[in-house]
C-alpha positions as a LaTeX table, in Angstrom:
\begin{tabular}{lrrr}
\hline
Residue & $x$ (\AA) & $y$ (\AA) & $z$ (\AA) \\
\hline
Met1 & $-10.12$ & $-51.70$ & $-27.46$ \\
Ala2 & $-11.24$ & $-48.44$ & $-29.02$ \\
Val3 & $-12.86$ & $-47.38$ & $-25.74$ \\
Ile4 & $-9.69$ & $-48.21$ & $-23.80$ \\
Glu5 & $-7.59$ & $-46.23$ & $-26.27$ \\
Leu6 & $-9.98$ & $-43.28$ & $-26.03$ \\
Ile7 & $-9.76$ & $-43.28$ & $-22.23$ \\
Arg8 & $-5.98$ & $-43.58$ & $-22.36$ \\
Asn9 & $-5.72$ & $-40.55$ & $-24.65$ \\
Arg10 & $-8.19$ & $-38.32$ & $-22.85$ \\
Ala11 & $-7.73$ & $-39.26$ & $-19.19$ \\
Pro12 & $-4.66$ & $-37.05$ & $-18.64$ \\
Arg13 & $-6.74$ & $-34.01$ & $-19.72$ \\
Trp14 & $-9.73$ & $-34.74$ & $-17.49$ \\
Ser15 & $-10.36$ & $-32.27$ & $-14.72$ \\
Ala16 & $-10.92$ & $-33.10$ & $-11.05$ \\
Leu17 & $-14.61$ & $-32.47$ & $-11.69$ \\
Thr18 & $-14.68$ & $-35.13$ & $-14.41$ \\
Trp19 & $-12.89$ & $-37.64$ & $-12.21$ \\
Ile20 & $-15.38$ & $-37.12$ & $-9.36$ \\
Ile21 & $-18.32$ & $-37.68$ & $-11.70$ \\
Ile22 & $-16.65$ & $-40.77$ & $-13.21$ \\
Ala23 & $-15.99$ & $-42.21$ & $-9.74$ \\
Cys24 & $-19.60$ & $-41.73$ & $-8.65$ \\
Ala25 & $-20.95$ & $-43.17$ & $-11.89$ \\
Ala26 & $-18.59$ & $-46.16$ & $-11.75$ \\
Val27 & $-19.62$ & $-47.09$ & $-8.21$ \\
Phe28 & $-23.28$ & $-46.74$ & $-9.17$ \\
Val29 & $-22.87$ & $-48.99$ & $-12.21$ \\
Ile30 & $-21.06$ & $-51.67$ & $-10.20$ \\
Val31 & $-23.74$ & $-51.68$ & $-7.50$ \\
Arg32 & $-26.60$ & $-51.77$ & $-10.01$ \\
Ile33 & $-25.00$ & $-54.58$ & $-12.00$ \\
Ala34 & $-24.71$ & $-56.58$ & $-8.80$ \\
Ala35 & $-28.38$ & $-55.87$ & $-8.07$ \\
Ala36 & $-29.48$ & $-56.77$ & $-11.62$ \\
Thr37 & $-27.62$ & $-60.09$ & $-11.69$ \\
Gly38 & $-29.04$ & $-61.09$ & $-8.33$ \\
Ala39 & $-25.62$ & $-62.19$ & $-7.15$ \\
Ser40 & $-25.54$ & $-63.18$ & $-3.51$ \\
Ala41 & $-22.97$ & $-62.97$ & $-0.77$ \\
Ala42 & $-22.75$ & $-64.14$ & 2.78 \\
Gly43 & $-25.57$ & $-62.53$ & 4.72 \\
Gly44 & $-27.54$ & $-61.19$ & 1.74 \\
Ser45 & $-27.38$ & $-59.91$ & $-1.82$ \\
Met46 & $-24.12$ & $-58.77$ & $-3.36$ \\
Ala47 & $-25.57$ & $-55.30$ & $-4.06$ \\
Gln48 & $-26.63$ & $-54.80$ & $-0.44$ \\
Thr49 & $-23.28$ & $-56.07$ & 0.77 \\
Leu50 & $-21.46$ & $-53.58$ & $-1.46$ \\
Val51 & $-23.63$ & $-50.69$ & $-0.29$ \\
Asp52 & $-23.14$ & $-51.68$ & 3.35 \\
Arg53 & $-19.38$ & $-51.75$ & 2.84 \\
Leu54 & $-19.37$ & $-48.28$ & 1.28 \\
Ala55 & $-22.13$ & $-46.52$ & 3.26 \\
Leu56 & $-21.54$ & $-44.43$ & 6.35 \\
Ser57 & $-23.22$ & $-46.03$ & 9.37 \\
Ser58 & $-24.37$ & $-44.14$ & 12.44 \\
Asp59 & $-23.32$ & $-47.15$ & 14.51 \\
Ala60 & $-19.93$ & $-46.67$ & 16.17 \\
Ala61 & $-19.06$ & $-50.37$ & 15.99 \\
Ala62 & $-19.80$ & $-50.51$ & 12.26 \\
Leu63 & $-17.68$ & $-47.40$ & 11.70 \\
Met64 & $-14.74$ & $-48.97$ & 13.55 \\
Ser65 & $-14.94$ & $-52.05$ & 11.34 \\
Arg66 & $-15.23$ & $-49.94$ & 8.16 \\
Pro67 & $-13.13$ & $-46.81$ & 8.79 \\
Trp68 & $-13.01$ & $-45.95$ & 5.08 \\
Thr69 & $-16.74$ & $-45.20$ & 4.87 \\
Pro70 & $-16.53$ & $-41.44$ & 5.76 \\
Leu71 & $-14.78$ & $-41.15$ & 2.39 \\
Thr72 & $-16.49$ & $-43.80$ & 0.25 \\
Tyr73 & $-20.07$ & $-42.85$ & 1.13 \\
Met74 & $-19.76$ & $-39.59$ & $-0.81$ \\
Phe75 & $-19.06$ & $-41.51$ & $-4.04$ \\
Thr76 & $-21.85$ & $-44.07$ & $-3.56$ \\
His77 & $-25.43$ & $-43.91$ & $-4.88$ \\
Tyr78 & $-28.06$ & $-46.60$ & $-5.26$ \\
Glu79 & $-31.05$ & $-44.70$ & $-6.69$ \\
Val80 & $-30.59$ & $-43.37$ & $-10.21$ \\
Met81 & $-32.36$ & $-40.04$ & $-9.58$ \\
His82 & $-30.19$ & $-39.45$ & $-6.53$ \\
Leu83 & $-27.13$ & $-39.84$ & $-8.71$ \\
Ile84 & $-28.46$ & $-37.74$ & $-11.59$ \\
Phe85 & $-29.47$ & $-34.73$ & $-9.51$ \\
Asn86 & $-26.24$ & $-34.75$ & $-7.50$ \\
Met87 & $-24.10$ & $-34.99$ & $-10.62$ \\
Leu88 & $-26.04$ & $-32.26$ & $-12.43$ \\
Trp89 & $-25.63$ & $-29.81$ & $-9.53$ \\
Leu90 & $-21.97$ & $-30.81$ & $-9.21$ \\
Tyr91 & $-21.31$ & $-30.34$ & $-12.92$ \\
Trp92 & $-23.05$ & $-26.96$ & $-13.20$ \\
Phe93 & $-21.57$ & $-25.38$ & $-10.10$ \\
Gly94 & $-18.25$ & $-27.20$ & $-10.34$ \\
Thr95 & $-17.76$ & $-25.86$ & $-13.87$ \\
Leu96 & $-18.35$ & $-22.33$ & $-12.60$ \\
Leu97 & $-15.94$ & $-22.81$ & $-9.70$ \\
Leu98 & $-13.24$ & $-24.05$ & $-12.07$ \\
Thr99 & $-13.32$ & $-20.70$ & $-13.86$ \\
Val100 & $-11.65$ & $-19.09$ & $-10.84$ \\
Phe101 & $-10.00$ & $-21.97$ & $-8.97$ \\
Ser102 & $-7.93$ & $-25.02$ & $-9.79$ \\
Gly103 & $-9.13$ & $-28.59$ & $-9.89$ \\
Thr104 & $-7.15$ & $-29.25$ & $-6.71$ \\
Arg105 & $-9.19$ & $-26.60$ & $-4.90$ \\
Leu106 & $-12.42$ & $-28.05$ & $-6.28$ \\
Met107 & $-11.48$ & $-31.51$ & $-5.03$ \\
Ala108 & $-10.56$ & $-30.03$ & $-1.65$ \\
Val109 & $-13.98$ & $-28.35$ & $-1.39$ \\
Tyr110 & $-15.74$ & $-31.58$ & $-2.36$ \\
Leu111 & $-13.86$ & $-33.70$ & 0.17 \\
Thr112 & $-14.14$ & $-31.10$ & 2.92 \\
Gly113 & $-17.91$ & $-30.90$ & 2.47 \\
Gly114 & $-18.26$ & $-34.67$ & 2.38 \\
Leu115 & $-16.19$ & $-35.16$ & 5.51 \\
Ala116 & $-18.03$ & $-32.37$ & 7.33 \\
Gly117 & $-21.30$ & $-34.08$ & 6.43 \\
Ala118 & $-19.94$ & $-37.41$ & 7.68 \\
Ala119 & $-18.82$ & $-35.93$ & 11.01 \\
Thr120 & $-22.20$ & $-34.24$ & 11.50 \\
Tyr121 & $-24.09$ & $-37.42$ & 10.64 \\
Leu122 & $-22.06$ & $-39.44$ & 13.10 \\
Leu123 & $-22.51$ & $-36.81$ & 15.81 \\
Phe124 & $-26.25$ & $-36.78$ & 15.17 \\
Gly125 & $-26.36$ & $-40.57$ & 15.38 \\
Leu126 & $-24.60$ & $-40.51$ & 18.74 \\
Thr127 & $-26.76$ & $-37.78$ & 20.27 \\
Ala128 & $-30.21$ & $-38.35$ & 18.75 \\
Ser129 & $-30.93$ & $-41.62$ & 20.56 \\
Leu130 & $-31.94$ & $-43.39$ & 17.36 \\
Thr131 & $-33.91$ & $-46.59$ & 17.88 \\
Ala132 & $-31.73$ & $-48.40$ & 15.34 \\
Pro133 & $-28.51$ & $-47.64$ & 13.44 \\
His134 & $-28.96$ & $-45.86$ & 10.13 \\
Ser135 & $-26.63$ & $-45.45$ & 7.17 \\
Met136 & $-26.06$ & $-42.74$ & 4.59 \\
Val137 & $-24.84$ & $-42.76$ & 1.00 \\
Gly138 & $-24.64$ & $-40.04$ & $-1.62$ \\
Ala139 & $-22.62$ & $-37.02$ & $-2.63$ \\
Ser140 & $-25.19$ & $-34.47$ & $-1.44$ \\
Ala141 & $-23.10$ & $-33.00$ & 1.40 \\
Ala142 & $-20.03$ & $-32.75$ & $-0.82$ \\
Val143 & $-22.04$ & $-31.32$ & $-3.72$ \\
Leu144 & $-23.70$ & $-28.69$ & $-1.52$ \\
Ala145 & $-20.22$ & $-27.69$ & $-0.39$ \\
Val146 & $-19.33$ & $-27.02$ & $-4.04$ \\
Val147 & $-22.63$ & $-25.16$ & $-4.56$ \\
Ala148 & $-22.05$ & $-22.97$ & $-1.51$ \\
Ala149 & $-18.39$ & $-22.35$ & $-2.35$ \\
Thr150 & $-19.37$ & $-21.23$ & $-5.84$ \\
Ala151 & $-21.95$ & $-18.85$ & $-4.40$ \\
Val152 & $-19.28$ & $-17.27$ & $-2.21$ \\
Ala153 & $-16.71$ & $-17.10$ & $-5.00$ \\
Leu154 & $-19.05$ & $-15.81$ & $-7.73$ \\
Pro155 & $-22.08$ & $-14.43$ & $-5.90$ \\
Arg156 & $-23.23$ & $-11.92$ & $-8.53$ \\
Leu157 & $-22.59$ & $-13.99$ & $-11.62$ \\
Arg158 & $-25.88$ & $-14.24$ & $-13.51$ \\
Ile159 & $-27.12$ & $-17.50$ & $-14.98$ \\
Asn160 & $-30.00$ & $-17.63$ & $-17.45$ \\
Leu161 & $-32.64$ & $-20.03$ & $-16.14$ \\
Met162 & $-35.33$ & $-21.37$ & $-18.44$ \\
Leu163 & $-38.69$ & $-19.60$ & $-17.98$ \\
Ile164 & $-37.15$ & $-17.32$ & $-15.33$ \\
Gly165 & $-34.31$ & $-15.39$ & $-16.93$ \\
Pro166 & $-31.00$ & $-14.24$ & $-15.44$ \\
Val167 & $-30.57$ & $-15.04$ & $-11.76$ \\
Glu168 & $-27.49$ & $-14.47$ & $-9.61$ \\
Val169 & $-25.61$ & $-17.58$ & $-8.52$ \\
Arg170 & $-26.01$ & $-16.78$ & $-4.84$ \\
Trp171 & $-29.81$ & $-16.90$ & $-5.07$ \\
Ile172 & $-29.76$ & $-20.18$ & $-6.97$ \\
Ala173 & $-27.46$ & $-21.70$ & $-4.36$ \\
Leu174 & $-29.62$ & $-20.37$ & $-1.54$ \\
Ala175 & $-32.71$ & $-21.95$ & $-3.10$ \\
Ile176 & $-30.97$ & $-25.33$ & $-3.40$ \\
Val177 & $-29.83$ & $-25.26$ & 0.22 \\
Ala178 & $-33.28$ & $-24.08$ & 1.38 \\
Leu179 & $-34.97$ & $-27.00$ & $-0.42$ \\
Asp180 & $-32.69$ & $-29.42$ & 1.38 \\
Ala181 & $-33.31$ & $-27.70$ & 4.72 \\
Ala182 & $-37.07$ & $-27.93$ & 4.16 \\
Ala183 & $-36.77$ & $-31.73$ & 4.12 \\
Ile184 & $-35.26$ & $-31.93$ & 7.61 \\
Gly185 & $-38.62$ & $-32.86$ & 9.15 \\
Gly186 & $-38.78$ & $-36.06$ & 7.08 \\
Thr187 & $-37.53$ & $-39.55$ & 7.80 \\
Ser188 & $-33.88$ & $-38.83$ & 6.83 \\
Ile189 & $-33.33$ & $-35.95$ & 9.22 \\
Gly190 & $-29.74$ & $-36.94$ & 9.98 \\
Ala191 & $-28.81$ & $-37.04$ & 6.30 \\
His192 & $-30.32$ & $-33.61$ & 5.58 \\
Ile193 & $-28.54$ & $-32.08$ & 8.56 \\
Ala194 & $-25.34$ & $-33.59$ & 7.18 \\
His195 & $-26.08$ & $-31.97$ & 3.80 \\
Leu196 & $-26.38$ & $-28.55$ & 5.45 \\
Ala197 & $-23.11$ & $-29.16$ & 7.27 \\
Gly198 & $-21.52$ & $-29.76$ & 3.87 \\
Ala199 & $-22.88$ & $-26.44$ & 2.60 \\
Ala200 & $-21.54$ & $-24.67$ & 5.70 \\
Ala201 & $-18.14$ & $-26.28$ & 5.13 \\
Gly202 & $-18.09$ & $-24.94$ & 1.56 \\
Val203 & $-18.77$ & $-21.40$ & 2.80 \\
Leu204 & $-16.09$ & $-21.62$ & 5.51 \\
Phe205 & $-13.60$ & $-23.08$ & 3.04 \\
Met206 & $-14.01$ & $-20.12$ & 0.69 \\
Ile207 & $-13.85$ & $-17.58$ & 3.53 \\
Lys208 & $-10.56$ & $-19.12$ & 4.63 \\
Ile209 & $-9.21$ & $-18.99$ & 1.06 \\
Arg210 & $-10.13$ & $-15.30$ & 0.79 \\
Arg211 & $-8.54$ & $-14.40$ & 4.11 \\
Thr212 & $-5.38$ & $-16.29$ & 3.21 \\
Ala213 & $-5.18$ & $-14.52$ & $-0.16$ \\
Thr214 & $-5.72$ & $-11.03$ & 1.27 \\
Ser215 & $-3.36$ & $-11.51$ & 4.23 \\
Arg216 & $-0.51$ & $-13.02$ & 2.23 \\
Pro217 & 2.43 & $-10.60$ & 1.80 \\
Gly218 & 2.78 & $-9.29$ & $-1.72$ \\
Thr219 & $-0.79$ & $-10.14$ & $-2.70$ \\
Val220 & $-1.70$ & $-8.33$ & $-5.89$ \\
Arg221 & $-5.16$ & $-6.85$ & $-6.15$ \\
His222 & $-6.17$ & $-6.57$ & $-9.75$ \\
Arg223 & $-8.77$ & $-3.89$ & $-9.18$ \\
Pro224 & $-10.26$ & $-2.07$ & $-6.21$ \\
His225 & $-13.64$ & $-3.11$ & $-4.84$ \\
Asn226 & $-16.63$ & $-1.05$ & $-5.77$ \\
Thr227 & $-17.70$ & 0.35 & $-2.39$ \\
Ser228 & $-21.17$ & 1.18 & $-3.69$ \\
Gly229 & $-21.85$ & $-2.54$ & $-4.05$ \\
Arg230 & $-23.01$ & $-2.02$ & $-7.67$ \\
Val231 & $-21.49$ & $-3.14$ & $-10.90$ \\
Gly232 & $-20.52$ & $-0.16$ & $-13.07$ \\
Thr233 & $-21.36$ & 0.31 & $-16.73$ \\
Asp234 & $-17.85$ & $-0.64$ & $-17.91$ \\
Asp235 & $-17.85$ & $-3.70$ & $-15.71$ \\
Arg236 & $-21.27$ & $-4.68$ & $-16.97$ \\
Lys237 & $-20.09$ & $-4.46$ & $-20.58$ \\
Gln238 & $-16.99$ & $-6.50$ & $-19.77$ \\
Leu239 & $-19.07$ & $-9.08$ & $-17.91$ \\
Asp240 & $-21.46$ & $-9.39$ & $-20.84$ \\
Met241 & $-18.51$ & $-9.94$ & $-23.19$ \\
Leu242 & $-17.09$ & $-12.65$ & $-20.95$ \\
Leu243 & $-20.45$ & $-14.39$ & $-20.60$ \\
Asp244 & $-20.93$ & $-14.30$ & $-24.37$ \\
Lys245 & $-17.53$ & $-15.89$ & $-24.81$ \\
Ile246 & $-18.41$ & $-18.58$ & $-22.26$ \\
Arg247 & $-21.72$ & $-19.27$ & $-24.00$ \\
Ile248 & $-20.10$ & $-19.59$ & $-27.43$ \\
Ser249 & $-16.78$ & $-21.27$ & $-26.65$ \\
Gly250 & $-17.13$ & $-22.62$ & $-23.12$ \\
Tyr251 & $-15.44$ & $-21.77$ & $-19.84$ \\
Ala252 & $-12.15$ & $-23.31$ & $-20.91$ \\
Ser253 & $-11.75$ & $-20.61$ & $-23.58$ \\
Leu254 & $-11.25$ & $-17.89$ & $-20.95$ \\
Thr255 & $-7.68$ & $-16.78$ & $-20.35$ \\
Ala256 & $-6.26$ & $-16.58$ & $-16.82$ \\
Glu257 & $-6.69$ & $-12.79$ & $-16.85$ \\
Glu258 & $-10.30$ & $-13.08$ & $-18.04$ \\
Arg259 & $-11.06$ & $-15.53$ & $-15.25$ \\
Arg260 & $-9.59$ & $-13.15$ & $-12.68$ \\
Thr261 & $-11.65$ & $-10.32$ & $-14.14$ \\
Leu262 & $-14.80$ & $-12.44$ & $-13.98$ \\
Phe263 & $-14.06$ & $-13.29$ & $-10.37$ \\
Glu264 & $-13.45$ & $-9.63$ & $-9.37$ \\
Ile265 & $-16.58$ & $-8.33$ & $-11.11$ \\
Ser266 & $-18.75$ & $-11.05$ & $-9.55$ \\
Arg267 & $-17.63$ & $-9.97$ & $-6.07$ \\
Lys268 & $-18.90$ & $-6.42$ & $-6.49$ \\
\hline
\end{tabular}
């Protein structure tokens, strides 16, 4: 009862990021419990049946019988390391993105990337002449969309990496996408192409948001862009102050004005 009461009190304050992570974790737990109990269903184990019902199949007939799978696959994981790495990337980059955009925008980026990955996977399955239908689960395409969107929104924001030091977000994101691209020659080529499609969707989503913001009548620009492409001394001091505040009190402690300032400085 204490757990239920805790959830009831805190759930209204959870962000979209938290809800995504909870959804992925909940599906994983349900599937793994089914696998651990050895429960069976018609045609096989209960765990495999659940995964089949949630996974995105490259077979057109299977897709027609399970039209919800382009959405559910991006919340489904079977391997624990797959879940952990996806949720870590999502949490780190999603937290950064929430400093400049709302939870609704974050959810939109996540879903857009996941659906773009699903469409690409299906197209690949139809055109690659696969010897047998394949299926895909995992949030990787959706997560890479969030990673890429964050890199576009806050490209010059520096993150301190252990043993490396401060590195700009855009280079971290590029490395993550490059690692996924390097795996295209493996056995899951369709899935990795879908992941890259998710990253591309995240970039395009942010470009569209920027164009909409700049073309909207009455748009207020808080400060002019630095045409030299370099961050000035005053901006550097202000950025350091904001990063110190984030390190000590967390991203949520930033005011709306401070978040806008962080966003503008990072774009220089």
